[in-house]
PDB file of C-alpha atoms in Angstrom:
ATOM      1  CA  UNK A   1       0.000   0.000   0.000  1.00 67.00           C
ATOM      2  CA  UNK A   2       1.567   3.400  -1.042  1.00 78.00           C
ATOM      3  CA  UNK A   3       1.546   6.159   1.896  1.00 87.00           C
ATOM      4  CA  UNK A   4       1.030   9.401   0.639  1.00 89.00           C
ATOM      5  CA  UNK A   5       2.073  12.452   2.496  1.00 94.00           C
ATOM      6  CA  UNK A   6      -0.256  14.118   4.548  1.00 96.00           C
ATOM      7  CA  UNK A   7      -0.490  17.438   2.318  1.00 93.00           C
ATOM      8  CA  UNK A   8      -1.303  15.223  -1.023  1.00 93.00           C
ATOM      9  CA  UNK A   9      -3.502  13.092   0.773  1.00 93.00           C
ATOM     10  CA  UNK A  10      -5.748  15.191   1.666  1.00 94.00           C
ATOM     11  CA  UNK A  11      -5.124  17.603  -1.608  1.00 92.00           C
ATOM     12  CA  UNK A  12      -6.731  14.785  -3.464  1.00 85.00           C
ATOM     13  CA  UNK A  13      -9.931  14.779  -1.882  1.00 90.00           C
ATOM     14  CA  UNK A  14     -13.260  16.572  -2.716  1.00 88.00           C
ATOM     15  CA  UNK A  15     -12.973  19.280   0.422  1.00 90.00           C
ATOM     16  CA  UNK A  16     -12.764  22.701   0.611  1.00 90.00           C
ATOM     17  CA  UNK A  17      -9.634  24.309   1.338  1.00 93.00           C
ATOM     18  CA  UNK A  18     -10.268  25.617   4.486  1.00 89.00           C
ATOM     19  CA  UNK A  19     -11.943  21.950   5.364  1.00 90.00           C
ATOM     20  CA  UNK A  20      -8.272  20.569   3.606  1.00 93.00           C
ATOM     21  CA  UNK A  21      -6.133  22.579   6.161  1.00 93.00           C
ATOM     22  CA  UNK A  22      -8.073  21.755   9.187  1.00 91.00           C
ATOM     23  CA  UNK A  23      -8.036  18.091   8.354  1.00 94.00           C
ATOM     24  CA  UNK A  24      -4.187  18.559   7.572  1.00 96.00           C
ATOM     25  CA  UNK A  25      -3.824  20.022  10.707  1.00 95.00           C
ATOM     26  CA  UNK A  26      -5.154  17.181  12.861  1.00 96.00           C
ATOM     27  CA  UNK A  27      -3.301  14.923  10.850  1.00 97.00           C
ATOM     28  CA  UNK A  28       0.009  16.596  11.483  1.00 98.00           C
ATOM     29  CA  UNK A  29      -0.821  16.600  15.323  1.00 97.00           C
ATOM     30  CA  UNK A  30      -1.779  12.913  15.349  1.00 98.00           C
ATOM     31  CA  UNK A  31       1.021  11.824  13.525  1.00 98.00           C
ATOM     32  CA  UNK A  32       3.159  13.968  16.398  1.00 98.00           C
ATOM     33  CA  UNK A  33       0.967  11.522  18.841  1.00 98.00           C
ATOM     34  CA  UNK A  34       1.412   8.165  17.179  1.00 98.00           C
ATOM     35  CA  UNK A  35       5.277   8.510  16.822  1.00 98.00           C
ATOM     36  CA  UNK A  36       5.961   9.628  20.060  1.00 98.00           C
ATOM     37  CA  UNK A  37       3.778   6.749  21.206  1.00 98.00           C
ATOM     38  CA  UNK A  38       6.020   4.438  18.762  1.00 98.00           C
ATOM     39  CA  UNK A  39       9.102   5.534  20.174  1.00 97.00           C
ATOM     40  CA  UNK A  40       7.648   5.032  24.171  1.00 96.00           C
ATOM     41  CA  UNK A  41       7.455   1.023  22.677  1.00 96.00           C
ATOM     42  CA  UNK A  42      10.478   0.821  20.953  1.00 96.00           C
ATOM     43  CA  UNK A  43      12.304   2.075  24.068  1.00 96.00           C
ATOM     44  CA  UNK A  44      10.618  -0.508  26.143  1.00 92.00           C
ATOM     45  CA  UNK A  45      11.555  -3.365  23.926  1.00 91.00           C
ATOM     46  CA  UNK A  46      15.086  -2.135  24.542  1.00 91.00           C
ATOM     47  CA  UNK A  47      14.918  -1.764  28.654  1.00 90.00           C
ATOM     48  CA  UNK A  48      12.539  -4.872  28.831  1.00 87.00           C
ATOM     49  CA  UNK A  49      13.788  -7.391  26.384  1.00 85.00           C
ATOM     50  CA  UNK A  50       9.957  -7.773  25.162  1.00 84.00           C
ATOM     51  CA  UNK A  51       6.766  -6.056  25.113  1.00 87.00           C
ATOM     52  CA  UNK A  52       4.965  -8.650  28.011  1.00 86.00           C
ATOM     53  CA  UNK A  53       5.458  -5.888  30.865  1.00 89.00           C
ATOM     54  CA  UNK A  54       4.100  -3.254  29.524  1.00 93.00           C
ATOM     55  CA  UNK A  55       1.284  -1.531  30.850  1.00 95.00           C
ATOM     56  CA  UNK A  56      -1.295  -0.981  27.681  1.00 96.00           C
ATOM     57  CA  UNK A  57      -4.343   0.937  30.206  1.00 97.00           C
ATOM     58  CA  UNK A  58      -1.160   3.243  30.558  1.00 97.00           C
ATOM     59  CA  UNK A  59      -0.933   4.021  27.143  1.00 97.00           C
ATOM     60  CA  UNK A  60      -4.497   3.671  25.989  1.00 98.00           C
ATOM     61  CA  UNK A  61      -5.444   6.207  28.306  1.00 98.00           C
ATOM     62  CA  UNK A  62      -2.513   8.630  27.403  1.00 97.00           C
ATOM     63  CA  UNK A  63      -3.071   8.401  23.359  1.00 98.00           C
ATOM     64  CA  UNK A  64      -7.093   9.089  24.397  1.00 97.00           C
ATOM     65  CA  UNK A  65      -7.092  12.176  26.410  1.00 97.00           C
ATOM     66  CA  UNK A  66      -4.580  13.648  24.047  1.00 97.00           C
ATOM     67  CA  UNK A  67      -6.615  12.639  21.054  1.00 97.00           C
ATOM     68  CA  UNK A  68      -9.369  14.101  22.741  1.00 95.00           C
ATOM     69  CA  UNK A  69      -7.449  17.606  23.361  1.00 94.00           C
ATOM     70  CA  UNK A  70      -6.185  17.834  19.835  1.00 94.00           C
ATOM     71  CA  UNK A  71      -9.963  16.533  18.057  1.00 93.00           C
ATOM     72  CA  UNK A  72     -11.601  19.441  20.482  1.00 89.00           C
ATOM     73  CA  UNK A  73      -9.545  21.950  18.659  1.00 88.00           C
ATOM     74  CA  UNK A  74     -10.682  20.664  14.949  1.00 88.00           C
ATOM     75  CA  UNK A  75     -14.295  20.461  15.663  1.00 84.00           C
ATOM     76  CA  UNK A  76     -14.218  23.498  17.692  1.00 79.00           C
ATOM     77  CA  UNK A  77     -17.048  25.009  15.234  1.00 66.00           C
ATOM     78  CA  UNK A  78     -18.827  21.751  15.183  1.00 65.00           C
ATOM     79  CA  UNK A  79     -19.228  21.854  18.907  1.00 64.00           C
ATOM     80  CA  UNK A  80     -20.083  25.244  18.993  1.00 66.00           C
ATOM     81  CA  UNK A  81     -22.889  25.432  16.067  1.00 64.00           C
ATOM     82  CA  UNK A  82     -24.285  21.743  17.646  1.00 64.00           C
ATOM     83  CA  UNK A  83     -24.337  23.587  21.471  1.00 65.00           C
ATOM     84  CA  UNK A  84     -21.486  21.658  23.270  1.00 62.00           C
ATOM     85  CA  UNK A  85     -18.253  22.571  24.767  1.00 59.00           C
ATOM     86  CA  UNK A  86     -16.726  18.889  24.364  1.00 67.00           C
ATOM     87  CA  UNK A  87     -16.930  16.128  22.451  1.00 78.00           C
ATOM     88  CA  UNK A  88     -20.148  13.872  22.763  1.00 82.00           C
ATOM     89  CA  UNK A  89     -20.006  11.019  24.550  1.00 87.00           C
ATOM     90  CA  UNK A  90     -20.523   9.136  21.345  1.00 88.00           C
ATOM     91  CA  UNK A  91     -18.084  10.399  19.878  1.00 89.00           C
ATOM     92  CA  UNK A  92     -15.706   9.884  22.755  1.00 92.00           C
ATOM     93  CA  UNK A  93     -16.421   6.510  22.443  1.00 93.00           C
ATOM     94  CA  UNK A  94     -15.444   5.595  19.424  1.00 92.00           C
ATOM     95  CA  UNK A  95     -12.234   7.162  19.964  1.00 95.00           C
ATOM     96  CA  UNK A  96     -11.617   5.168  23.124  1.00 96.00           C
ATOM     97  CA  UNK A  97     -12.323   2.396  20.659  1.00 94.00           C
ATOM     98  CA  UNK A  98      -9.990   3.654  17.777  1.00 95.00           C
ATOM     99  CA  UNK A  99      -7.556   3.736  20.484  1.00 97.00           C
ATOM    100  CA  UNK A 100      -7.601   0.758  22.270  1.00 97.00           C
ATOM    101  CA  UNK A 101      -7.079  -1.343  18.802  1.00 96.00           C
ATOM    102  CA  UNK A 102      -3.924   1.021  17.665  1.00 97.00           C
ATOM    103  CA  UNK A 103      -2.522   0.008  20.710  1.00 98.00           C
ATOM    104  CA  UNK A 104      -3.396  -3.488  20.957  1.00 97.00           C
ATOM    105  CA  UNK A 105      -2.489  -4.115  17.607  1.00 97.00           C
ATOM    106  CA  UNK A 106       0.810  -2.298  17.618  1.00 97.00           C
ATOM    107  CA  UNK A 107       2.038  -4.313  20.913  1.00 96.00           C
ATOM    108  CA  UNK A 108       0.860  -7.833  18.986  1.00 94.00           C
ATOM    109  CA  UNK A 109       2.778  -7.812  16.179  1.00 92.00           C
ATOM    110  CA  UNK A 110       6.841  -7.433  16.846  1.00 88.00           C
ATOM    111  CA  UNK A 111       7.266  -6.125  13.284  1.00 93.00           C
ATOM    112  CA  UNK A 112       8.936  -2.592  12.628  1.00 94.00           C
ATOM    113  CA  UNK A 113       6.476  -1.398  10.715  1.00 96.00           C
ATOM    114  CA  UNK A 114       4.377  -1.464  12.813  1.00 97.00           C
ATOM    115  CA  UNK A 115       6.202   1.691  14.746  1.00 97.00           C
ATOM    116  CA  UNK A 116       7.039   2.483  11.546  1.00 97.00           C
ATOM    117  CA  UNK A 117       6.687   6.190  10.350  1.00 97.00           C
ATOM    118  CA  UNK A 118       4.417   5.144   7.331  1.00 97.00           C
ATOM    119  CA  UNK A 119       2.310   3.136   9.899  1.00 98.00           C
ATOM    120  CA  UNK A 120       2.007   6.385  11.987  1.00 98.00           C
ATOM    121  CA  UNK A 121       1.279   8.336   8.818  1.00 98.00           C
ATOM    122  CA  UNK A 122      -1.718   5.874   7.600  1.00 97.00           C
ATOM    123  CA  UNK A 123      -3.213   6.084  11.119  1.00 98.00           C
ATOM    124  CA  UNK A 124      -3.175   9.732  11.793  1.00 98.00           C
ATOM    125  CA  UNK A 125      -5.167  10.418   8.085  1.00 97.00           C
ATOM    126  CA  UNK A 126      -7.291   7.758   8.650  1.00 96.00           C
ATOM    127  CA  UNK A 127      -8.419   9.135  12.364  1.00 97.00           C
ATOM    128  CA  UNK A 128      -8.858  12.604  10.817  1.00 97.00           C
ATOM    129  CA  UNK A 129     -10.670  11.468   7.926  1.00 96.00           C
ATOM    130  CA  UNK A 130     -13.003   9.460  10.242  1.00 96.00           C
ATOM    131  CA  UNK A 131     -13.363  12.767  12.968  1.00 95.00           C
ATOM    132  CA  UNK A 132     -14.326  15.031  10.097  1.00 94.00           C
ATOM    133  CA  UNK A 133     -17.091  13.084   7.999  1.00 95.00           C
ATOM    134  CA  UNK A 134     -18.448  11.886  11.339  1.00 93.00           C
ATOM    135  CA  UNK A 135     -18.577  15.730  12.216  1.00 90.00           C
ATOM    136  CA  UNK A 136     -20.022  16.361   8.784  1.00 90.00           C
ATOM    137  CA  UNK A 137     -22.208  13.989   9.295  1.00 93.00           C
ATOM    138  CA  UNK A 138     -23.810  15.864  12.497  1.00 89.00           C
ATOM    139  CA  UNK A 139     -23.771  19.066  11.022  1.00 87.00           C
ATOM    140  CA  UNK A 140     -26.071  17.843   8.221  1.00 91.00           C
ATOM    141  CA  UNK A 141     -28.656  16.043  10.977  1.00 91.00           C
ATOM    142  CA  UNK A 142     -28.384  19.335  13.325  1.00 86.00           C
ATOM    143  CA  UNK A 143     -29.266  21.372  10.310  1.00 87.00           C
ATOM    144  CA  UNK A 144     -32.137  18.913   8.991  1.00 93.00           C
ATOM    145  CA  UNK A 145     -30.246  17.718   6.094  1.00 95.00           C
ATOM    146  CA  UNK A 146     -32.332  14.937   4.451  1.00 97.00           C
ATOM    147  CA  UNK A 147     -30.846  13.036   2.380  1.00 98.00           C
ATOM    148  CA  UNK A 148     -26.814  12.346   1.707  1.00 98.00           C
ATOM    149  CA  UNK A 149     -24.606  11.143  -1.365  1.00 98.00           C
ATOM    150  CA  UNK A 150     -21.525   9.133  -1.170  1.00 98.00           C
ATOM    151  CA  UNK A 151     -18.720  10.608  -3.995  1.00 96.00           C
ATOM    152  CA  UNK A 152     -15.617   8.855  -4.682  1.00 96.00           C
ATOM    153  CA  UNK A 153     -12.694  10.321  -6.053  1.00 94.00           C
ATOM    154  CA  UNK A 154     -13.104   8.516  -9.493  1.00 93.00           C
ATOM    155  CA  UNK A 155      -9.393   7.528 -10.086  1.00 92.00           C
ATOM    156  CA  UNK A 156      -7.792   4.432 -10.491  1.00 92.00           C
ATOM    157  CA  UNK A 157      -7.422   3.997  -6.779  1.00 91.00           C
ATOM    158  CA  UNK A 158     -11.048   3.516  -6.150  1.00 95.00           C
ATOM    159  CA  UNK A 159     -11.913   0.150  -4.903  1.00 96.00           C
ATOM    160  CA  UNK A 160     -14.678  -1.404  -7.153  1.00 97.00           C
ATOM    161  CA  UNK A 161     -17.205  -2.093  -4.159  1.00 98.00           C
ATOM    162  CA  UNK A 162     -16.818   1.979  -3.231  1.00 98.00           C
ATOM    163  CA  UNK A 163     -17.357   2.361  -7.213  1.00 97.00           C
ATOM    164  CA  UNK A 164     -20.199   0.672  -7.111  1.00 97.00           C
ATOM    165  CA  UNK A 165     -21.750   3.639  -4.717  1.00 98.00           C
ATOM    166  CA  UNK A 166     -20.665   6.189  -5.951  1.00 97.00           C
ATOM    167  CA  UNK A 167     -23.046   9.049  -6.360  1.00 97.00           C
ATOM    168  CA  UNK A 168     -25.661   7.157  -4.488  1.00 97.00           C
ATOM    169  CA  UNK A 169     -28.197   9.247  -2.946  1.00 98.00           C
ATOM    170  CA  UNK A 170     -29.930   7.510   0.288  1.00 98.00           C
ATOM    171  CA  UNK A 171     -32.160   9.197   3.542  1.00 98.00           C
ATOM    172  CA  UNK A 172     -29.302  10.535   6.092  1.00 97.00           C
ATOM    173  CA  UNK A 173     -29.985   7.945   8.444  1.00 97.00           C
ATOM    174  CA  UNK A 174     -29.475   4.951   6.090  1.00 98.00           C
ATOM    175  CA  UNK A 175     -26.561   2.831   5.496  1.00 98.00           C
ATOM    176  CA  UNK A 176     -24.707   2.787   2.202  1.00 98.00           C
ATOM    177  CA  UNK A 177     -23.718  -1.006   1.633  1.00 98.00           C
ATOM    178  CA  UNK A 178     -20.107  -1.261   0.405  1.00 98.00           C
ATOM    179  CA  UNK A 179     -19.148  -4.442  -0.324  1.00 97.00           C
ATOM    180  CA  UNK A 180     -20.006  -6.522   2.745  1.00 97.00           C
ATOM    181  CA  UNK A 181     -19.495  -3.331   5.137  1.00 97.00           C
ATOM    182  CA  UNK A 182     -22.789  -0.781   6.075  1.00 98.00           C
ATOM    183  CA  UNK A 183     -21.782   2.700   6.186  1.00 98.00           C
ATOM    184  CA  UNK A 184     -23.368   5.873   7.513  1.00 98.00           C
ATOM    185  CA  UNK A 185     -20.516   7.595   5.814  1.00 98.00           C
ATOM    186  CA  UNK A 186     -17.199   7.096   4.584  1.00 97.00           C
ATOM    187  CA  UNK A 187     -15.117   5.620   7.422  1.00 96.00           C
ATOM    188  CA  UNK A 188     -18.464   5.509  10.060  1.00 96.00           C
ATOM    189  CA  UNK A 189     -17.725   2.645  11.882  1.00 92.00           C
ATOM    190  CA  UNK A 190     -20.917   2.796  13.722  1.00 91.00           C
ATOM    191  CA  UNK A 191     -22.453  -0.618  12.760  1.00 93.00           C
ATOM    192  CA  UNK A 192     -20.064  -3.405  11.142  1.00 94.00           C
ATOM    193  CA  UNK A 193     -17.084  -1.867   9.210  1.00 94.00           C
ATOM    194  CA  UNK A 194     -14.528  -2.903  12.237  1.00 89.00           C
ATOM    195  CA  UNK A 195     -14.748  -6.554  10.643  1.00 94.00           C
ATOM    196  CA  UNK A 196     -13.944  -5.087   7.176  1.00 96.00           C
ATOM    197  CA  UNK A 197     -11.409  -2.838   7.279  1.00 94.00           C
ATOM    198  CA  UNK A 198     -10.369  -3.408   3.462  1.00 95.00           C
ATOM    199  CA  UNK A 199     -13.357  -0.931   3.198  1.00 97.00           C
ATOM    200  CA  UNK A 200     -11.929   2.121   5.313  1.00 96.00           C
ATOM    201  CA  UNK A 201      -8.156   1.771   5.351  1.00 93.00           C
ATOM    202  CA  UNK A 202      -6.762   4.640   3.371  1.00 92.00           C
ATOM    203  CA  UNK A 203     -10.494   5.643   1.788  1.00 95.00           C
ATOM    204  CA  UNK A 204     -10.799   9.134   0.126  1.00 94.00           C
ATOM    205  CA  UNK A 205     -14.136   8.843  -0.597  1.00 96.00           C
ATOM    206  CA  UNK A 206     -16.693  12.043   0.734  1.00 95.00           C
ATOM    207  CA  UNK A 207     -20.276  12.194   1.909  1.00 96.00           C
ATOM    208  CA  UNK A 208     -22.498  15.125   0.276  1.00 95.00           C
ATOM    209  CA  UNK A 209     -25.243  16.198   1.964  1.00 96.00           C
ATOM    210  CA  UNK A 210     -28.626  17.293   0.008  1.00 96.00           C
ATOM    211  CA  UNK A 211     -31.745  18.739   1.350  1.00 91.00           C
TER     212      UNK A 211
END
């Protein structure tokens, strides 16, 4: 899988620009996150031998509350327009989710990629891509949005089952079918796309929403 930078990553996609730099910015700040985290393991496998000591609450608690700190300043007008000073609880959750498999999948495997820079790189635009089309996706409902369409980027990096929905228009609170994954949005993880990741990993793919 090819890593783009963060800049052309999100250049490619269908976004404004102010939307582009924002989501550029939390990727730059999560990618600070997951490599310091990377380097915290990489230590220990050097003062401990192994990785059987270590304490993972530790670090899944650390990687949360400052994913928390650096998502609050991103949707910042989200929170504001929607009435809240914080995150929702929901959508706390699924970070404490998102969390909790980056770190138990990066102490299973004793691989170097997976403390690799390109690893840290996939993760961070992935997690922003996910915060901002879930925030899009509240927007839309808080301002009675009805209906939504799902737009690819229409390249030759599009996987076939994302093809296959492209420019489909749905109610807002139905689930796009891609492949064997049901989707709110691109990335929504919200009913069964944890078991089908080959659906979300590096997807550019944007929701629209329609009135």
């Amino acid at each position: 899988m090819k890593i783009l930078p963060i800049d052309k990553f999100f250049a490619e996609m269908e976004l404004s620009e102010d939307e582009k730099k924002r989501r550029e910015d939390l990727a730059n700040e999560l990618l600070i996150l997951f490599l310091l985290f990377f380097s915290e393991i990489e230590a220990e496998k050097v003062i401990q031998g192994d990785l059987s000591n270590v304490d993972t609450d530790y670090y899944k608690d650390m990687i949360f509350r400052q994913y928390c700190d650096k998502v609050e300043v991103y949707i910042v007008l989200v929170a504001a327009l929607l009435g809240r000073r914080t995150l929702s609880d929901e959508l706390k959750e699924d970070i404490r989710k998102r969390v909790s498999d980056i770190v138990d999948t990066t102490l299973k495997f004793d691989d170097e990629y997976y403390t690799s820079k390109d690893r840290a790189t996939l993760l961070c635009e992935n997690e922003t891509n996910y915060v901002g089309n879930k925030s899009g996706y509240d927007i839309a409902k808080y301002q009675g949005y009805r209906h939504k369409q799902w737009l690819t980027m229409k390249d030759e990096k599009v996987r076939l089952t994302h093809a296959m929905v492209d420019s489909q228009v749905i109610g807002i609170n139905e689930y796009h079918k891609v492949g064997q994954a049901e989707m709110l949005f691109p990335m929504d993880m919200s009913r069964n796309a944890y078991e089908h990741p080959e659906e979300t990993v590096n997807c550019r793919c944007v929701e629209v929403y329609l009135r």
